[in-house]
């Protein structure tokens, strides 16, 4: 493998005696788009700020392009950063905002003007140069912030929850736009978010963070389908957790509600009578019998939420509550709360969780 472009090695950060980043390791390839995903307070911003140079690690090393930058100032690292919101200079025009970094670097006026024009084209706001931030929507402001970060041609682009203050539609269109600009420029990018859908849809790889640690690093497919910790399984996607009781450990029989089902997975040394927690993704569950899903159990519909193209159903299986999605079918009414039903799933989709 080629040398990583960004390398974060054994980084720790404490404020006073509180450790907020604990032994963080990550190698990022040139041109890669990596997200830090985790709940509020898990240390995402702190880790990003150490990469940017706004904070120094308590210990560990950060390298960019093979060079140790751990103790360099932000302006010595060639990084561009975009923050959550309202970070434009309100008293400067759009063009002055975008050209800010180049002006600080003492670039000639003609070069700044040309670059600002180019950046306005890239973010598809060619005629917005003379406006002031207050004359822009939130989504437009974030595109300007992106252009401002990219104008000095940084080696690394750092984005800290840049979409979280925007409304849903704008957020989704900006996801695609950021990703396509990032790919076009081939710029190595770290994107911080607490929104799993954002991370799953945009990233080459995701680092799921939990209390200052990188719990799991992998592609969106790996993180979603093969979570290695219970935290990741819970945080990424909606997870149904079913409590069962082992009936026969040797052949994987477990009782869930009133039914006994067979598992493919190993019961990890559990014996008959032991309890076991099983995870099941909503999309792995069908309402009624399903030819592809060999196992079915009795359930009672408890909630029905009509969301348009999708109907989200909650069903009770014994004491367990199972969430599942079914597509709207205009020719068939949705199930009603309180009715009896069966739900089905494939054995291999039941994941045994560590307790
Ligand atoms: N300058 C600071 N001084 C003291 N504590 C801080 C400082 N910056 C962040 N923290 C604490 O570090 C933890 C992680 O914060 P942060 O990195 O902002 O998390 P996230 O971005 O994942 O929400 C939080 O508990 C926060 O209160
Ligand atoms: Mg943060």
Short mmCIF file of C-alpha atoms and ligand atoms in Angstrom, two decimals:
data_model
loop_
_atom_site.label_atom_id
_atom_site.label_comp_id
_atom_site.label_asym_id
_atom_site.label_seq_id
_atom_site.Cartn_x
_atom_site.Cartn_y
_atom_site.Cartn_z
CA UNK A 1 0.00 0.00 0.00
CA UNK A 2 1.13 3.54 -0.71
CA UNK A 3 1.98 5.67 2.29
CA UNK A 4 -1.13 7.18 3.86
CA UNK A 5 -1.65 10.86 3.17
CA UNK A 6 -2.91 11.57 6.67
CA UNK A 7 -1.71 9.45 9.55
CA UNK A 8 -3.03 9.79 13.10
CA UNK A 9 -0.97 7.67 15.47
CA UNK A 10 -1.89 6.89 19.10
CA UNK A 11 -3.37 10.33 19.64
CA UNK A 12 -4.74 11.20 23.05
CA UNK A 13 -6.18 14.44 24.32
CA UNK A 14 -7.08 15.39 27.86
CA UNK A 15 -8.59 18.62 29.12
CA UNK A 16 -7.43 18.83 32.74
CA UNK A 17 -7.65 15.23 33.86
CA UNK A 18 -10.56 14.33 31.57
CA UNK A 19 -9.50 12.23 28.58
CA UNK A 20 -11.72 13.12 25.61
CA UNK A 21 -9.73 11.37 22.85
CA UNK A 22 -8.19 8.03 23.76
CA UNK A 23 -5.63 6.23 21.64
CA UNK A 24 -6.97 7.28 18.24
CA UNK A 25 -5.33 5.66 15.19
CA UNK A 26 -6.23 6.26 11.58
CA UNK A 27 -4.53 6.22 8.18
CA UNK A 28 -6.26 8.05 5.35
CA UNK A 29 -5.29 7.62 1.71
CA UNK A 30 -4.85 10.51 -0.68
CA UNK A 31 -8.22 11.51 -2.12
CA UNK A 32 -10.18 9.50 0.41
CA UNK A 33 -13.36 10.77 2.09
CA UNK A 34 -13.50 9.60 5.71
CA UNK A 35 -16.23 10.44 8.22
CA UNK A 36 -15.98 10.59 11.99
CA UNK A 37 -19.39 9.44 13.16
CA UNK A 38 -20.56 9.39 16.76
CA UNK A 39 -22.92 10.91 19.30
CA UNK A 40 -22.49 14.43 20.63
CA UNK A 41 -19.59 14.73 23.06
CA UNK A 42 -17.66 11.67 21.85
CA UNK A 43 -14.62 13.73 20.79
CA UNK A 44 -15.14 14.20 17.04
CA UNK A 45 -14.54 17.95 16.99
CA UNK A 46 -11.57 17.67 19.33
CA UNK A 47 -9.93 15.08 17.05
CA UNK A 48 -10.64 17.21 13.97
CA UNK A 49 -9.24 20.33 15.66
CA UNK A 50 -6.03 18.45 16.40
CA UNK A 51 -5.73 17.57 12.71
CA UNK A 52 -6.34 21.23 11.85
CA UNK A 53 -3.85 22.47 14.43
CA UNK A 54 -6.29 24.34 16.68
CA UNK A 55 -5.53 21.90 19.51
CA UNK A 56 -2.41 19.95 20.35
CA UNK A 57 -2.55 16.29 21.36
CA UNK A 58 -1.56 15.35 24.89
CA UNK A 59 0.40 12.56 23.22
CA UNK A 60 0.68 10.91 19.82
CA UNK A 61 1.62 12.01 16.32
CA UNK A 62 -0.20 13.49 13.32
CA UNK A 63 1.42 13.36 9.89
CA UNK A 64 0.23 14.99 6.67
CA UNK A 65 1.96 13.91 3.47
CA UNK A 66 4.56 12.05 5.51
CA UNK A 67 5.50 15.17 7.49
CA UNK A 68 5.05 15.39 11.26
CA UNK A 69 2.67 18.33 11.81
CA UNK A 70 1.67 17.52 15.40
CA UNK A 71 2.90 20.85 16.75
CA UNK A 72 2.60 23.05 13.67
CA UNK A 73 0.21 25.99 13.58
CA UNK A 74 -2.96 25.71 11.45
CA UNK A 75 -1.58 28.02 8.75
CA UNK A 76 1.49 25.80 8.36
CA UNK A 77 -0.55 22.68 7.56
CA UNK A 78 -2.38 23.50 4.32
CA UNK A 79 -5.77 22.51 5.70
CA UNK A 80 -9.13 24.04 4.84
CA UNK A 81 -11.93 23.90 7.37
CA UNK A 82 -15.70 24.32 7.25
CA UNK A 83 -17.70 24.69 10.47
CA UNK A 84 -21.29 23.96 11.35
CA UNK A 85 -22.76 27.34 10.49
CA UNK A 86 -22.58 31.11 10.50
CA UNK A 87 -18.83 31.16 10.05
CA UNK A 88 -18.75 33.62 7.14
CA UNK A 89 -17.48 37.13 7.82
CA UNK A 90 -20.74 39.12 7.86
CA UNK A 91 -19.12 42.41 6.83
CA UNK A 92 -17.40 40.95 3.76
CA UNK A 93 -19.00 40.13 0.42
CA UNK A 94 -19.15 36.58 -0.86
CA UNK A 95 -16.16 37.25 -3.14
CA UNK A 96 -14.16 38.75 -0.26
CA UNK A 97 -15.05 35.79 1.95
CA UNK A 98 -13.89 33.29 -0.65
CA UNK A 99 -10.72 35.25 -1.36
CA UNK A 100 -9.91 35.76 2.32
CA UNK A 101 -7.28 33.05 2.68
CA UNK A 102 -5.53 34.09 -0.53
CA UNK A 103 -5.48 37.73 0.57
CA UNK A 104 -3.94 36.76 3.93
CA UNK A 105 -1.35 34.76 2.00
CA UNK A 106 -0.51 37.94 0.04
CA UNK A 107 -1.52 36.65 -3.38
CA UNK A 108 -1.78 39.20 -6.20
CA UNK A 109 -5.18 40.71 -6.82
CA UNK A 110 -5.65 39.30 -10.31
CA UNK A 111 -4.89 35.79 -9.10
CA UNK A 112 -7.38 36.14 -6.23
CA UNK A 113 -10.10 37.39 -8.58
CA UNK A 114 -9.56 34.53 -10.99
CA UNK A 115 -9.61 31.95 -8.23
CA UNK A 116 -12.76 33.42 -6.64
CA UNK A 117 -14.50 33.28 -10.01
CA UNK A 118 -13.42 29.69 -10.48
CA UNK A 119 -14.65 28.73 -6.99
CA UNK A 120 -18.03 30.45 -7.55
CA UNK A 121 -18.37 28.29 -10.66
CA UNK A 122 -17.47 25.10 -8.80
CA UNK A 123 -20.14 25.71 -6.14
CA UNK A 124 -22.63 26.75 -8.85
CA UNK A 125 -23.22 30.29 -7.55
CA UNK A 126 -21.46 32.23 -10.33
CA UNK A 127 -23.37 35.47 -9.85
CA UNK A 128 -23.22 35.71 -6.08
CA UNK A 129 -19.84 37.44 -5.64
CA UNK A 130 -21.21 40.85 -4.69
CA UNK A 131 -23.74 39.65 -2.13
CA UNK A 132 -23.34 39.72 1.62
CA UNK A 133 -23.88 36.64 3.82
CA UNK A 134 -27.22 37.94 5.15
CA UNK A 135 -28.54 37.86 1.58
CA UNK A 136 -27.97 34.10 1.33
CA UNK A 137 -29.88 31.03 2.45
CA UNK A 138 -28.23 28.67 4.93
CA UNK A 139 -27.37 26.21 2.18
CA UNK A 140 -25.81 28.95 0.03
CA UNK A 141 -23.78 30.16 3.02
CA UNK A 142 -22.35 26.69 3.52
CA UNK A 143 -21.44 26.45 -0.16
CA UNK A 144 -19.59 29.77 0.19
CA UNK A 145 -17.88 28.45 3.33
CA UNK A 146 -16.80 25.40 1.32
CA UNK A 147 -15.48 27.60 -1.48
CA UNK A 148 -13.58 29.73 1.04
CA UNK A 149 -11.96 26.63 2.53
CA UNK A 150 -11.03 25.27 -0.91
CA UNK A 151 -9.80 28.51 -2.51
CA UNK A 152 -6.21 28.31 -1.18
CA UNK A 153 -5.96 24.73 -2.57
CA UNK A 154 -5.50 23.01 0.79
CA UNK A 155 -4.04 19.52 0.93
CA UNK A 156 -6.70 18.43 3.36
CA UNK A 157 -10.33 19.46 3.74
CA UNK A 158 -11.90 19.25 7.20
CA UNK A 159 -15.65 19.61 7.64
CA UNK A 160 -17.23 19.79 11.09
CA UNK A 161 -20.96 19.01 10.86
CA UNK A 162 -21.35 21.45 7.96
CA UNK A 163 -24.91 20.37 7.17
CA UNK A 164 -26.48 19.96 10.58
CA UNK A 165 -28.02 23.44 10.76
CA UNK A 166 -29.77 23.07 7.40
CA UNK A 167 -33.20 21.71 6.62
CA UNK A 168 -33.63 18.17 5.34
CA UNK A 169 -33.95 18.80 1.59
CA UNK A 170 -31.00 21.19 1.42
CA UNK A 171 -28.95 18.81 3.53
CA UNK A 172 -29.45 15.96 1.10
CA UNK A 173 -28.68 17.99 -2.00
CA UNK A 174 -25.56 19.46 -0.37
CA UNK A 175 -24.34 15.98 0.59
CA UNK A 176 -24.25 15.08 -3.06
CA UNK A 177 -22.73 18.37 -4.07
CA UNK A 178 -19.93 18.23 -1.48
CA UNK A 179 -19.13 14.67 -2.44
CA UNK A 180 -19.02 15.45 -6.15
CA UNK A 181 -16.78 18.52 -5.66
CA UNK A 182 -14.53 16.46 -3.36
CA UNK A 183 -14.20 13.73 -5.98
CA UNK A 184 -13.62 16.18 -8.81
CA UNK A 185 -10.82 17.92 -6.92
CA UNK A 186 -9.53 14.64 -5.49
CA UNK A 187 -9.04 16.31 -2.13
CA UNK A 188 -8.48 14.19 0.98
CA UNK A 189 -11.38 14.94 3.32
CA UNK A 190 -12.45 14.34 6.90
CA UNK A 191 -16.12 14.90 7.52
CA UNK A 192 -17.51 15.02 11.06
CA UNK A 193 -21.15 14.14 11.66
CA UNK A 194 -23.50 12.64 14.23
CA UNK A 195 -25.89 11.69 11.42
CA UNK A 196 -25.44 8.06 10.41
CA UNK A 197 -27.31 8.45 7.13
CA UNK A 198 -24.99 11.29 6.14
CA UNK A 199 -21.92 9.22 6.97
CA UNK A 200 -23.24 6.10 5.22
CA UNK A 201 -24.22 7.93 2.05
CA UNK A 202 -21.10 10.08 1.61
CA UNK A 203 -18.05 8.25 2.87
CA UNK A 204 -15.40 5.95 1.49
CA UNK A 205 -14.80 4.91 5.08
CA UNK A 206 -16.35 5.71 8.43
CA UNK A 207 -14.74 5.86 11.86
CA UNK A 208 -17.43 5.24 14.47
CA UNK A 209 -16.41 7.04 17.66
CA UNK A 210 -17.56 6.18 21.14
CA UNK A 211 -16.35 8.07 24.21
CA UNK A 212 -13.13 9.25 22.61
CA UNK A 213 -12.24 5.97 20.95
CA UNK A 214 -12.49 4.77 17.38
CA UNK A 215 -14.77 1.77 17.97
CA UNK A 216 -14.76 0.56 14.37
CA UNK A 217 -13.30 1.79 11.09
CA UNK A 218 -14.62 0.46 7.81
CA UNK A 219 -16.57 1.07 4.64
CA UNK A 220 -20.25 2.03 5.04
CA UNK A 221 -21.15 -1.51 3.94
CA UNK A 222 -18.93 -3.08 6.60
CA UNK A 223 -20.00 -0.73 9.37
CA UNK A 224 -23.67 -1.27 8.68
CA UNK A 225 -23.71 -4.98 7.92
CA UNK A 226 -20.90 -6.21 10.13
CA UNK A 227 -20.79 -4.07 13.24
CA UNK A 228 -18.11 -5.40 15.54
CA UNK A 229 -19.36 -3.83 18.74
CA UNK A 230 -22.78 -3.46 20.25
CA UNK A 231 -22.31 0.29 20.30
CA UNK A 232 -21.73 0.42 16.54
CA UNK A 233 -24.66 -1.93 15.89
CA UNK A 234 -26.92 0.33 17.92
CA UNK A 235 -25.66 3.66 16.72
CA UNK A 236 -25.54 2.93 13.00
CA UNK A 237 -29.04 2.22 11.77
CA UNK A 238 -32.12 1.19 13.66
CA UNK A 239 -31.56 -2.00 15.49
CA UNK A 240 -34.15 -4.34 16.91
CA UNK A 241 -32.83 -6.17 19.93
CA UNK A 242 -34.77 -9.33 20.80
CA UNK A 243 -34.35 -11.08 24.11
CA UNK A 244 -34.44 -14.84 23.77
CA UNK A 245 -33.81 -17.90 25.89
CA UNK A 246 -31.54 -20.68 24.72
CA UNK A 247 -33.46 -23.95 24.28
CA UNK A 248 -30.72 -26.07 22.77
CA UNK A 249 -27.26 -24.60 22.35
CA UNK A 250 -25.92 -27.42 20.18
CA UNK A 251 -28.34 -26.79 17.32
CA UNK A 252 -28.90 -23.07 17.88
CA UNK A 253 -32.50 -23.22 19.12
CA UNK A 254 -33.70 -20.08 20.90
CA UNK A 255 -37.14 -19.22 22.19
CA UNK A 256 -38.39 -15.74 21.22
CA UNK A 257 -41.86 -14.82 22.49
CA UNK A 258 -43.97 -17.94 22.05
CA UNK A 259 -41.91 -19.43 19.23
CA UNK A 260 -38.68 -21.35 19.01
CA UNK A 261 -36.36 -20.38 16.17
CA UNK A 262 -33.07 -21.72 14.84
CA UNK A 263 -30.00 -19.53 14.59
CA UNK A 264 -27.06 -19.79 12.24
CA UNK A 265 -24.73 -17.93 14.57
CA UNK A 266 -22.72 -19.37 17.37
CA UNK A 267 -24.27 -18.90 20.81
CA UNK A 268 -20.88 -18.11 22.31
CA UNK A 269 -20.81 -20.77 25.04
CA UNK A 270 -24.35 -20.13 26.28
CA UNK A 271 -26.28 -23.09 27.69
CA UNK A 272 -29.94 -24.10 27.69
CA UNK A 273 -31.89 -21.67 29.87
CA UNK A 274 -29.42 -18.77 29.36
CA UNK A 275 -30.72 -15.53 27.95
CA UNK A 276 -29.35 -14.12 24.71
CA UNK A 277 -29.75 -10.76 22.94
CA UNK A 278 -30.29 -10.95 19.22
CA UNK A 279 -30.07 -8.05 16.79
CA UNK A 280 -32.21 -7.82 13.70
CA UNK A 281 -32.22 -4.92 11.22
CA UNK A 282 -35.67 -3.55 10.27
CA UNK A 283 -35.07 -4.29 6.59
CA UNK A 284 -34.37 -7.94 7.42
CA UNK A 285 -37.93 -8.37 8.72
CA UNK A 286 -41.06 -8.86 6.61
CA UNK A 287 -44.64 -8.64 7.64
CA UNK A 288 -46.38 -11.95 6.95
CA UNK A 289 -44.70 -14.98 5.44
CA UNK A 290 -41.94 -14.50 2.94
CA UNK A 291 -40.41 -17.16 0.72
CA UNK A 292 -36.90 -15.79 1.18
CA UNK A 293 -37.19 -15.60 4.95
CA UNK A 294 -37.61 -19.07 6.35
CA UNK A 295 -38.33 -18.21 9.97
CA UNK A 296 -41.61 -16.74 11.15
CA UNK A 297 -42.92 -15.90 14.59
CA UNK A 298 -46.28 -14.73 15.94
CA UNK A 299 -46.58 -11.01 16.60
CA UNK A 300 -49.11 -8.31 17.45
CA UNK A 301 -49.03 -5.02 15.53
CA UNK A 302 -48.57 -2.20 18.03
CA UNK A 303 -47.94 0.91 15.93
CA UNK A 304 -48.36 1.88 12.28
CA UNK A 305 -46.74 5.05 10.90
CA UNK A 306 -47.60 6.01 7.36
CA UNK A 307 -44.54 7.84 5.97
CA UNK A 308 -45.51 7.98 2.31
CA UNK A 309 -43.65 5.48 0.19
CA UNK A 310 -42.76 3.52 3.31
CA UNK A 311 -44.90 2.33 6.21
CA UNK A 312 -43.03 1.84 9.47
CA UNK A 313 -44.61 -0.82 11.64
CA UNK A 314 -43.90 -1.80 15.21
CA UNK A 315 -44.85 -5.29 16.29
CA UNK A 316 -44.71 -7.03 19.65
CA UNK A 317 -43.14 -10.47 19.81
CA UNK A 318 -43.57 -11.57 23.42
CA UNK A 319 -42.02 -8.69 25.38
CA UNK A 320 -39.92 -7.55 22.43
CA UNK A 321 -40.76 -4.67 20.17
CA UNK A 322 -39.70 -5.07 16.55
CA UNK A 323 -39.57 -2.21 14.07
CA UNK A 324 -39.88 -2.99 10.37
CA UNK A 325 -40.49 -1.08 7.16
CA UNK A 326 -42.82 -2.10 4.41
CA UNK A 327 -43.45 -0.35 1.12
CA UNK A 328 -46.75 1.38 0.64
CA UNK A 329 -49.06 -0.52 -1.68
CA UNK A 330 -51.91 1.74 -2.89
CA UNK A 331 -54.08 -1.30 -3.56
CA UNK A 332 -53.76 -2.74 -0.05
CA UNK A 333 -54.55 -0.93 3.18
CA UNK A 334 -51.79 -0.90 5.82
CA UNK A 335 -52.12 -3.27 8.80
CA UNK A 336 -53.97 -1.91 11.79
CA UNK A 337 -52.66 -1.52 15.33
CA UNK A 338 -53.82 -4.29 17.63
CA UNK A 339 -54.15 -6.94 14.92
CA UNK A 340 -52.38 -10.28 15.05
CA UNK A 341 -49.69 -10.92 12.46
CA UNK A 342 -46.66 -12.97 11.67
CA UNK A 343 -43.24 -11.54 11.01
CA UNK A 344 -40.55 -13.42 9.12
CA UNK A 345 -36.81 -13.18 8.75
CA UNK A 346 -33.84 -15.26 7.66
CA UNK A 347 -31.80 -17.10 10.29
CA UNK A 348 -28.57 -15.58 9.12
CA UNK A 349 -29.92 -12.10 9.81
CA UNK A 350 -30.18 -12.73 13.55
CA UNK A 351 -26.92 -11.44 15.04
CA UNK A 352 -25.93 -12.58 18.53
CA UNK A 353 -24.83 -9.58 20.60
CA UNK A 354 -22.29 -9.64 23.40
CA UNK A 355 -23.94 -8.84 26.70
N1 LIG B 1 -11.57 23.24 25.39
C1 LIG B 1 -12.16 22.29 26.13
N2 LIG B 1 -12.01 22.25 27.47
C2 LIG B 1 -12.60 21.29 28.21
N3 LIG B 1 -13.37 20.32 27.73
C3 LIG B 1 -13.58 20.30 26.39
C4 LIG B 1 -13.00 21.28 25.52
N4 LIG B 1 -13.35 21.02 24.26
C5 LIG B 1 -14.15 19.91 24.32
N5 LIG B 1 -14.28 19.49 25.61
C6 LIG B 1 -15.04 18.31 26.05
O1 LIG B 1 -14.58 17.20 25.32
C7 LIG B 1 -15.63 16.31 25.03
C8 LIG B 1 -15.68 16.05 23.53
O2 LIG B 1 -16.10 17.23 22.88
P1 LIG B 1 -16.18 17.37 21.31
O3 LIG B 1 -14.89 16.96 20.72
O4 LIG B 1 -16.65 18.74 21.01
O5 LIG B 1 -17.29 16.29 20.96
P2 LIG B 1 -18.19 16.12 19.64
O6 LIG B 1 -17.66 17.00 18.57
O7 LIG B 1 -18.09 14.67 19.32
O8 LIG B 1 -19.59 16.49 20.04
C9 LIG B 1 -16.90 16.93 25.57
O9 LIG B 1 -17.19 16.35 26.82
C10 LIG B 1 -16.51 18.38 25.72
O10 LIG B 1 -17.25 18.98 26.75
MG1 LIG B 2 -18.57 18.55 17.53
#
